JSON list of C-alpha atoms in Angstrom, two decimals:
[
{"chain": "A", "resi": 22, "resn": "LEU", "atom": "CA", "xyz": [-27.78, 28.69, -50.28]},
{"chain": "A", "resi": 23, "resn": "ALA", "atom": "CA", "xyz": [-26.42, 25.36, -51.42]},
{"chain": "A", "resi": 24, "resn": "ALA", "atom": "CA", "xyz": [-28.49, 22.20, -51.17]},
{"chain": "A", "resi": 25, "resn": "ALA", "atom": "CA", "xyz": [-27.41, 19.22, -49.06]},
{"chain": "A", "resi": 26, "resn": "GLY", "atom": "CA", "xyz": [-24.65, 17.22, -50.73]},
{"chain": "A", "resi": 27, "resn": "GLU", "atom": "CA", "xyz": [-23.36, 20.19, -52.71]},
{"chain": "A", "resi": 28, "resn": "TYR", "atom": "CA", "xyz": [-19.75, 21.29, -52.50]},
{"chain": "A", "resi": 29, "resn": "ALA", "atom": "CA", "xyz": [-17.97, 24.63, -52.51]},
{"chain": "A", "resi": 30, "resn": "VAL", "atom": "CA", "xyz": [-14.51, 24.65, -54.06]},
{"chain": "A", "resi": 31, "resn": "THR", "atom": "CA", "xyz": [-11.51, 26.92, -53.52]},
{"chain": "A", "resi": 32, "resn": "LEU", "atom": "CA", "xyz": [-8.94, 26.46, -56.30]},
{"chain": "A", "resi": 33, "resn": "SER", "atom": "CA", "xyz": [-5.26, 27.36, -56.47]},
{"chain": "A", "resi": 34, "resn": "VAL", "atom": "CA", "xyz": [-3.29, 26.81, -59.67]},
{"chain": "A", "resi": 35, "resn": "SER", "atom": "CA", "xyz": [0.43, 27.31, -60.20]},
{"chain": "A", "resi": 36, "resn": "ASP", "atom": "CA", "xyz": [2.16, 27.04, -63.55]},
{"chain": "A", "resi": 37, "resn": "GLY", "atom": "CA", "xyz": [5.35, 27.10, -61.50]},
{"chain": "A", "resi": 38, "resn": "ASP", "atom": "CA", "xyz": [7.12, 28.84, -64.37]},
{"chain": "A", "resi": 39, "resn": "LEU", "atom": "CA", "xyz": [7.74, 25.29, -65.59]},
{"chain": "A", "resi": 40, "resn": "GLY", "atom": "CA", "xyz": [6.19, 25.31, -69.03]},
{"chain": "A", "resi": 41, "resn": "ASP", "atom": "CA", "xyz": [3.82, 22.37, -69.38]},
{"chain": "A", "resi": 42, "resn": "GLU", "atom": "CA", "xyz": [4.14, 21.13, -65.81]},
{"chain": "A", "resi": 43, "resn": "ALA", "atom": "CA", "xyz": [1.61, 22.37, -63.30]},
{"chain": "A", "resi": 44, "resn": "MET", "atom": "CA", "xyz": [0.24, 21.79, -59.84]},
{"chain": "A", "resi": 45, "resn": "ILE", "atom": "CA", "xyz": [-3.37, 22.19, -58.78]},
{"chain": "A", "resi": 46, "resn": "SER", "atom": "CA", "xyz": [-4.68, 22.24, -55.19]},
{"chain": "A", "resi": 47, "resn": "TRP", "atom": "CA", "xyz": [-8.29, 22.37, -54.08]},
{"chain": "A", "resi": 48, "resn": "ILE", "atom": "CA", "xyz": [-10.08, 22.79, -50.82]},
{"chain": "A", "resi": 49, "resn": "VAL", "atom": "CA", "xyz": [-13.41, 21.03, -51.17]},
{"chain": "A", "resi": 50, "resn": "THR", "atom": "CA", "xyz": [-16.03, 21.99, -48.61]},
{"chain": "A", "resi": 51, "resn": "GLU", "atom": "CA", "xyz": [-19.04, 19.73, -48.12]},
{"chain": "A", "resi": 52, "resn": "VAL", "atom": "CA", "xyz": [-21.79, 22.30, -47.68]},
{"chain": "A", "resi": 53, "resn": "GLU", "atom": "CA", "xyz": [-23.99, 20.22, -45.36]},
{"chain": "A", "resi": 54, "resn": "THR", "atom": "CA", "xyz": [-21.23, 19.39, -42.84]},
{"chain": "A", "resi": 55, "resn": "GLY", "atom": "CA", "xyz": [-18.89, 22.34, -43.43]},
{"chain": "A", "resi": 56, "resn": "GLU", "atom": "CA", "xyz": [-15.90, 19.97, -43.62]},
{"chain": "A", "resi": 57, "resn": "ALA", "atom": "CA", "xyz": [-13.16, 21.36, -45.87]},
{"chain": "A", "resi": 58, "resn": "ALA", "atom": "CA", "xyz": [-10.76, 18.70, -47.18]},
{"chain": "A", "resi": 59, "resn": "LEU", "atom": "CA", "xyz": [-7.56, 19.33, -49.13]},
{"chain": "A", "resi": 60, "resn": "TRP", "atom": "CA", "xyz": [-7.05, 17.76, -52.57]},
{"chain": "A", "resi": 61, "resn": "ALA", "atom": "CA", "xyz": [-4.09, 18.13, -54.95]},
{"chain": "A", "resi": 62, "resn": "TRP", "atom": "CA", "xyz": [-2.67, 16.71, -58.17]},
{"chain": "A", "resi": 63, "resn": "GLY", "atom": "CA", "xyz": [-0.05, 17.32, -60.84]},
{"chain": "A", "resi": 64, "resn": "TRP", "atom": "CA", "xyz": [3.71, 17.83, -60.66]},
{"chain": "A", "resi": 65, "resn": "ASN", "atom": "CA", "xyz": [5.16, 16.91, -57.27]},
{"chain": "A", "resi": 66, "resn": "GLU", "atom": "CA", "xyz": [8.96, 16.86, -57.63]},
{"chain": "A", "resi": 67, "resn": "ALA", "atom": "CA", "xyz": [9.40, 19.23, -54.67]},
{"chain": "A", "resi": 68, "resn": "GLU", "atom": "CA", "xyz": [6.71, 17.49, -52.56]},
{"chain": "A", "resi": 69, "resn": "GLN", "atom": "CA", "xyz": [4.47, 20.52, -53.01]},
{"chain": "A", "resi": 70, "resn": "LEU", "atom": "CA", "xyz": [1.28, 18.44, -53.17]},
{"chain": "A", "resi": 71, "resn": "GLY", "atom": "CA", "xyz": [1.73, 17.55, -49.49]},
{"chain": "A", "resi": 72, "resn": "ASP", "atom": "CA", "xyz": [1.06, 13.82, -49.69]},
{"chain": "A", "resi": 73, "resn": "GLY", "atom": "CA", "xyz": [4.44, 12.84, -48.20]},
{"chain": "A", "resi": 74, "resn": "THR", "atom": "CA", "xyz": [5.92, 11.78, -51.54]},
{"chain": "A", "resi": 75, "resn": "ASP", "atom": "CA", "xyz": [7.53, 13.28, -54.62]},
{"chain": "A", "resi": 76, "resn": "THR", "atom": "CA", "xyz": [5.30, 11.22, -56.94]},
{"chain": "A", "resi": 77, "resn": "ASN", "atom": "CA", "xyz": [3.32, 13.12, -59.58]},
{"chain": "A", "resi": 78, "resn": "ARG", "atom": "CA", "xyz": [-0.43, 12.63, -59.15]},
{"chain": "A", "resi": 79, "resn": "LEU", "atom": "CA", "xyz": [-2.53, 12.27, -62.29]},
{"chain": "A", "resi": 80, "resn": "VAL", "atom": "CA", "xyz": [-5.89, 12.46, -60.50]},
{"chain": "A", "resi": 81, "resn": "PRO", "atom": "CA", "xyz": [-7.13, 14.49, -57.52]},
{"chain": "A", "resi": 82, "resn": "THR", "atom": "CA", "xyz": [-5.56, 13.01, -54.38]},
{"chain": "A", "resi": 83, "resn": "ARG", "atom": "CA", "xyz": [-6.80, 13.62, -50.85]},
{"chain": "A", "resi": 84, "resn": "ILE", "atom": "CA", "xyz": [-4.08, 15.23, -48.72]},
{"chain": "A", "resi": 85, "resn": "GLY", "atom": "CA", "xyz": [-4.24, 14.06, -45.11]},
{"chain": "A", "resi": 86, "resn": "SER", "atom": "CA", "xyz": [-7.44, 13.72, -43.13]},
{"chain": "A", "resi": 87, "resn": "ASP", "atom": "CA", "xyz": [-7.87, 17.29, -41.83]},
{"chain": "A", "resi": 88, "resn": "THR", "atom": "CA", "xyz": [-11.18, 18.93, -42.72]},
{"chain": "A", "resi": 89, "resn": "ASP", "atom": "CA", "xyz": [-10.60, 22.45, -41.44]},
{"chain": "A", "resi": 90, "resn": "TRP", "atom": "CA", "xyz": [-8.82, 24.19, -44.34]},
{"chain": "A", "resi": 91, "resn": "ALA", "atom": "CA", "xyz": [-9.94, 27.76, -45.10]},
{"chain": "A", "resi": 92, "resn": "THR", "atom": "CA", "xyz": [-7.75, 29.04, -47.94]},
{"chain": "A", "resi": 93, "resn": "ILE", "atom": "CA", "xyz": [-4.81, 27.89, -50.05]},
{"chain": "A", "resi": 94, "resn": "THR", "atom": "CA", "xyz": [-2.21, 29.36, -52.40]},
{"chain": "A", "resi": 95, "resn": "ALA", "atom": "CA", "xyz": [0.40, 27.74, -54.63]},
{"chain": "A", "resi": 96, "resn": "GLY", "atom": "CA", "xyz": [3.84, 29.16, -55.38]},
{"chain": "A", "resi": 97, "resn": "ASN", "atom": "CA", "xyz": [6.37, 27.86, -57.90]},
{"chain": "A", "resi": 98, "resn": "SER", "atom": "CA", "xyz": [6.82, 24.56, -56.05]},
{"chain": "A", "resi": 99, "resn": "HIS", "atom": "CA", "xyz": [5.45, 25.24, -52.58]},
{"chain": "A", "resi": 100, "resn": "THR", "atom": "CA", "xyz": [2.00, 25.48, -51.07]},
{"chain": "A", "resi": 101, "resn": "VAL", "atom": "CA", "xyz": [0.73, 27.62, -48.19]},
{"chain": "A", "resi": 102, "resn": "ALA", "atom": "CA", "xyz": [-2.68, 27.41, -46.51]},
{"chain": "A", "resi": 103, "resn": "ILE", "atom": "CA", "xyz": [-4.63, 28.81, -43.59]},
{"chain": "A", "resi": 104, "resn": "LYS", "atom": "CA", "xyz": [-6.91, 26.65, -41.47]},
{"chain": "A", "resi": 105, "resn": "THR", "atom": "CA", "xyz": [-10.24, 27.81, -40.07]},
{"chain": "A", "resi": 106, "resn": "ASP", "atom": "CA", "xyz": [-8.56, 28.38, -36.68]},
{"chain": "A", "resi": 107, "resn": "GLY", "atom": "CA", "xyz": [-6.27, 31.02, -38.27]},
{"chain": "A", "resi": 108, "resn": "THR", "atom": "CA", "xyz": [-3.09, 28.90, -38.18]},
{"chain": "A", "resi": 109, "resn": "LEU", "atom": "CA", "xyz": [-0.65, 28.97, -41.09]},
{"chain": "A", "resi": 110, "resn": "TRP", "atom": "CA", "xyz": [0.60, 25.79, -42.80]},
{"chain": "A", "resi": 111, "resn": "ALA", "atom": "CA", "xyz": [3.16, 25.26, -45.59]},
{"chain": "A", "resi": 112, "resn": "TRP", "atom": "CA", "xyz": [4.87, 22.47, -47.52]},
{"chain": "A", "resi": 113, "resn": "GLY", "atom": "CA", "xyz": [7.03, 21.77, -50.58]},
{"chain": "A", "resi": 114, "resn": "ASP", "atom": "CA", "xyz": [10.20, 23.47, -51.80]},
{"chain": "A", "resi": 115, "resn": "ASN", "atom": "CA", "xyz": [11.83, 25.75, -49.22]},
{"chain": "A", "resi": 116, "resn": "ARG", "atom": "CA", "xyz": [15.18, 26.66, -50.79]},
{"chain": "A", "resi": 117, "resn": "TYR", "atom": "CA", "xyz": [14.61, 30.40, -50.16]},
{"chain": "A", "resi": 118, "resn": "GLY", "atom": "CA", "xyz": [12.69, 30.09, -46.89]},
{"chain": "A", "resi": 119, "resn": "GLN", "atom": "CA", "xyz": [9.35, 30.59, -48.65]},
{"chain": "A", "resi": 120, "resn": "LEU", "atom": "CA", "xyz": [7.63, 28.19, -46.23]},
{"chain": "A", "resi": 121, "resn": "GLY", "atom": "CA", "xyz": [8.42, 30.53, -43.32]},
{"chain": "A", "resi": 122, "resn": "ASP", "atom": "CA", "xyz": [9.53, 27.87, -40.83]},
{"chain": "A", "resi": 123, "resn": "GLY", "atom": "CA", "xyz": [12.96, 29.42, -40.16]},
{"chain": "A", "resi": 124, "resn": "THR", "atom": "CA", "xyz": [14.81, 26.85, -42.29]},
{"chain": "A", "resi": 125, "resn": "THR", "atom": "CA", "xyz": [15.54, 26.04, -45.92]},
{"chain": "A", "resi": 126, "resn": "THR", "atom": "CA", "xyz": [14.44, 22.42, -45.43]},
{"chain": "A", "resi": 127, "resn": "ASP", "atom": "CA", "xyz": [11.74, 21.12, -47.79]},
{"chain": "A", "resi": 128, "resn": "ARG", "atom": "CA", "xyz": [8.56, 19.76, -46.18]},
{"chain": "A", "resi": 129, "resn": "ALA", "atom": "CA", "xyz": [6.66, 16.81, -47.70]},
{"chain": "A", "resi": 130, "resn": "VAL", "atom": "CA", "xyz": [3.44, 17.28, -45.70]},
{"chain": "A", "resi": 131, "resn": "PRO", "atom": "CA", "xyz": [1.52, 20.29, -44.40]},
{"chain": "A", "resi": 132, "resn": "THR", "atom": "CA", "xyz": [3.60, 21.74, -41.54]},
{"chain": "A", "resi": 133, "resn": "GLN", "atom": "CA", "xyz": [2.36, 24.38, -39.11]},
{"chain": "A", "resi": 134, "resn": "ILE", "atom": "CA", "xyz": [4.31, 27.63, -39.35]},
{"chain": "A", "resi": 135, "resn": "GLY", "atom": "CA", "xyz": [4.77, 29.14, -35.90]},
{"chain": "A", "resi": 136, "resn": "SER", "atom": "CA", "xyz": [1.97, 29.20, -33.36]},
{"chain": "A", "resi": 137, "resn": "ASP", "atom": "CA", "xyz": [0.10, 32.36, -34.37]},
{"chain": "A", "resi": 138, "resn": "ALA", "atom": "CA", "xyz": [-3.60, 31.83, -35.01]},
{"chain": "A", "resi": 139, "resn": "ASP", "atom": "CA", "xyz": [-4.45, 35.20, -36.52]},
{"chain": "A", "resi": 140, "resn": "TRP", "atom": "CA", "xyz": [-3.63, 34.79, -40.22]},
{"chain": "A", "resi": 141, "resn": "ALA", "atom": "CA", "xyz": [-6.38, 36.17, -42.47]},
{"chain": "A", "resi": 142, "resn": "THR", "atom": "CA", "xyz": [-5.10, 35.79, -46.04]},
{"chain": "A", "resi": 143, "resn": "VAL", "atom": "CA", "xyz": [-1.99, 34.48, -47.78]},
{"chain": "A", "resi": 144, "resn": "VAL", "atom": "CA", "xyz": [-0.62, 34.55, -51.33]},
{"chain": "A", "resi": 145, "resn": "SER", "atom": "CA", "xyz": [2.51, 33.10, -52.84]},
{"chain": "A", "resi": 146, "resn": "HIS", "atom": "CA", "xyz": [4.26, 33.09, -56.17]},
{"chain": "A", "resi": 147, "resn": "SER", "atom": "CA", "xyz": [7.55, 31.70, -57.35]},
{"chain": "A", "resi": 148, "resn": "PHE", "atom": "CA", "xyz": [9.66, 31.67, -54.18]},
{"chain": "A", "resi": 149, "resn": "HIS", "atom": "CA", "xyz": [8.08, 34.20, -51.81]},
{"chain": "A", "resi": 150, "resn": "THR", "atom": "CA", "xyz": [4.98, 34.37, -49.64]},
{"chain": "A", "resi": 151, "resn": "VAL", "atom": "CA", "xyz": [3.00, 37.38, -48.37]},
{"chain": "A", "resi": 152, "resn": "ALA", "atom": "CA", "xyz": [0.18, 37.42, -45.81]},
{"chain": "A", "resi": 153, "resn": "ILE", "atom": "CA", "xyz": [-2.12, 39.72, -43.89]},
{"chain": "A", "resi": 154, "resn": "LYS", "atom": "CA", "xyz": [-3.06, 39.04, -40.27]},
{"chain": "A", "resi": 155, "resn": "THR", "atom": "CA", "xyz": [-6.49, 39.74, -38.77]},
{"chain": "A", "resi": 156, "resn": "ASP", "atom": "CA", "xyz": [-5.10, 42.94, -37.21]},
{"chain": "A", "resi": 157, "resn": "GLY", "atom": "CA", "xyz": [-4.37, 44.31, -40.71]},
{"chain": "A", "resi": 158, "resn": "THR", "atom": "CA", "xyz": [-0.58, 43.94, -40.54]},
{"chain": "A", "resi": 159, "resn": "LEU", "atom": "CA", "xyz": [1.38, 42.84, -43.61]},
{"chain": "A", "resi": 160, "resn": "TRP", "atom": "CA", "xyz": [3.99, 40.04, -43.46]},
{"chain": "A", "resi": 161, "resn": "ALA", "atom": "CA", "xyz": [6.39, 38.56, -46.05]},
{"chain": "A", "resi": 162, "resn": "TRP", "atom": "CA", "xyz": [9.10, 35.88, -46.29]},
{"chain": "A", "resi": 163, "resn": "GLY", "atom": "CA", "xyz": [11.18, 33.88, -48.78]},
{"chain": "A", "resi": 164, "resn": "GLN", "atom": "CA", "xyz": [13.21, 35.00, -51.77]},
{"chain": "A", "resi": 165, "resn": "ASN", "atom": "CA", "xyz": [13.94, 38.72, -51.94]},
{"chain": "A", "resi": 166, "resn": "THR", "atom": "CA", "xyz": [16.37, 39.11, -54.85]},
{"chain": "A", "resi": 167, "resn": "ASN", "atom": "CA", "xyz": [14.50, 42.11, -56.26]},
{"chain": "A", "resi": 168, "resn": "GLY", "atom": "CA", "xyz": [13.02, 43.53, -53.06]},
{"chain": "A", "resi": 169, "resn": "GLU", "atom": "CA", "xyz": [9.73, 41.65, -53.54]},
{"chain": "A", "resi": 170, "resn": "LEU", "atom": "CA", "xyz": [9.28, 41.33, -49.77]},
{"chain": "A", "resi": 171, "resn": "GLY", "atom": "CA", "xyz": [9.20, 45.09, -49.19]},
{"chain": "A", "resi": 172, "resn": "VAL", "atom": "CA", "xyz": [11.59, 45.05, -46.21]},
{"chain": "A", "resi": 173, "resn": "GLY", "atom": "CA", "xyz": [13.97, 47.68, -47.63]},
{"chain": "A", "resi": 174, "resn": "THR", "atom": "CA", "xyz": [16.76, 45.19, -48.49]},
{"chain": "A", "resi": 175, "resn": "THR", "atom": "CA", "xyz": [17.31, 42.28, -50.86]},
{"chain": "A", "resi": 176, "resn": "THR", "atom": "CA", "xyz": [18.05, 39.79, -48.07]},
{"chain": "A", "resi": 177, "resn": "GLN", "atom": "CA", "xyz": [15.78, 36.73, -48.02]},
{"chain": "A", "resi": 178, "resn": "ARG", "atom": "CA", "xyz": [13.71, 36.06, -44.92]},
{"chain": "A", "resi": 179, "resn": "LEU", "atom": "CA", "xyz": [13.21, 32.56, -43.47]},
{"chain": "A", "resi": 180, "resn": "LEU", "atom": "CA", "xyz": [10.40, 33.58, -41.09]},
{"chain": "A", "resi": 181, "resn": "PRO", "atom": "CA", "xyz": [7.28, 35.72, -41.55]},
{"chain": "A", "resi": 182, "resn": "THR", "atom": "CA", "xyz": [8.57, 39.29, -41.23]},
{"chain": "A", "resi": 183, "resn": "PRO", "atom": "CA", "xyz": [6.35, 42.32, -40.56]},
{"chain": "A", "resi": 184, "resn": "ILE", "atom": "CA", "xyz": [6.38, 44.91, -43.34]},
{"chain": "A", "resi": 185, "resn": "GLY", "atom": "CA", "xyz": [6.24, 48.28, -41.62]},
{"chain": "A", "resi": 186, "resn": "ASP", "atom": "CA", "xyz": [3.87, 49.15, -38.78]},
{"chain": "A", "resi": 187, "resn": "ASP", "atom": "CA", "xyz": [0.66, 49.84, -40.71]},
{"chain": "A", "resi": 188, "resn": "THR", "atom": "CA", "xyz": [-2.49, 47.99, -39.66]},
{"chain": "A", "resi": 189, "resn": "ASP", "atom": "CA", "xyz": [-4.73, 48.86, -42.58]},
{"chain": "A", "resi": 190, "resn": "TRP", "atom": "CA", "xyz": [-3.77, 46.33, -45.27]},
{"chain": "A", "resi": 191, "resn": "ALA", "atom": "CA", "xyz": [-6.81, 44.82, -46.99]},
{"chain": "A", "resi": 192, "resn": "ALA", "atom": "CA", "xyz": [-5.62, 42.74, -49.97]},
{"chain": "A", "resi": 193, "resn": "ILE", "atom": "CA", "xyz": [-2.40, 41.40, -51.49]},
{"chain": "A", "resi": 194, "resn": "THR", "atom": "CA", "xyz": [-1.15, 39.64, -54.58]},
{"chain": "A", "resi": 195, "resn": "ALA", "atom": "CA", "xyz": [2.27, 38.43, -55.64]},
{"chain": "A", "resi": 196, "resn": "GLY", "atom": "CA", "xyz": [4.04, 38.13, -58.97]},
{"chain": "A", "resi": 197, "resn": "THR", "atom": "CA", "xyz": [7.28, 36.38, -59.84]},
{"chain": "A", "resi": 198, "resn": "TYR", "atom": "CA", "xyz": [9.51, 39.11, -58.39]},
{"chain": "A", "resi": 199, "resn": "HIS", "atom": "CA", "xyz": [7.07, 41.68, -57.01]},
{"chain": "A", "resi": 200, "resn": "THR", "atom": "CA", "xyz": [4.19, 42.17, -54.58]},
{"chain": "A", "resi": 201, "resn": "VAL", "atom": "CA", "xyz": [1.18, 44.49, -54.77]},
{"chain": "A", "resi": 202, "resn": "ALA", "atom": "CA", "xyz": [-1.16, 45.40, -51.91]},
{"chain": "A", "resi": 203, "resn": "VAL", "atom": "CA", "xyz": [-4.25, 47.50, -51.27]},
{"chain": "A", "resi": 204, "resn": "LYS", "atom": "CA", "xyz": [-5.03, 49.33, -48.05]},
{"chain": "A", "resi": 205, "resn": "THR", "atom": "CA", "xyz": [-8.50, 49.66, -46.50]},
{"chain": "A", "resi": 206, "resn": "ASN", "atom": "CA", "xyz": [-8.75, 53.22, -47.87]},
{"chain": "A", "resi": 207, "resn": "GLY", "atom": "CA", "xyz": [-8.42, 51.84, -51.41]},
{"chain": "A", "resi": 208, "resn": "THR", "atom": "CA", "xyz": [-4.88, 53.05, -52.08]},
{"chain": "A", "resi": 209, "resn": "LEU", "atom": "CA", "xyz": [-2.64, 50.78, -54.12]},
{"chain": "A", "resi": 210, "resn": "TRP", "atom": "CA", "xyz": [0.91, 50.00, -52.99]}
]
């Protein structure tokens, strides 16, 4: 157990395939109160830090005033997070629909994606995003040039799209142009 005044940190780092430029996002949870604030810094050309600007931040910068963030992931130049109520939020570059809001419009601040409140985990890389809901279903959206979404085509998706009918997905990860997942029985896909 942590002592009063201690903090738990969830870190997401993206090299963004940009060489020396990088973006870092943190969720900092104050252990005593349980409040989880969002902090970000680094490259911000695509507004992926979520502070409403495209200004690079050289020091950790508080993003908004919400204190109910649960998990966060950073793609090439977009960010996706889940709040403690299970809602999905995204911001930054959206040229391939990787934010999942049904458009290709960039978002400068965290924007709720749909109204579902049953998102369990989310990962992103480059220009696609993959998530698992609490019912064990697998979802993907964004760029799909090489079939990285797993939908059986190479057509990009602008909204979270279910991948098959299985309800036993346990873990996921994403690479530049591929996705890997593990089912509850331990099999790798």
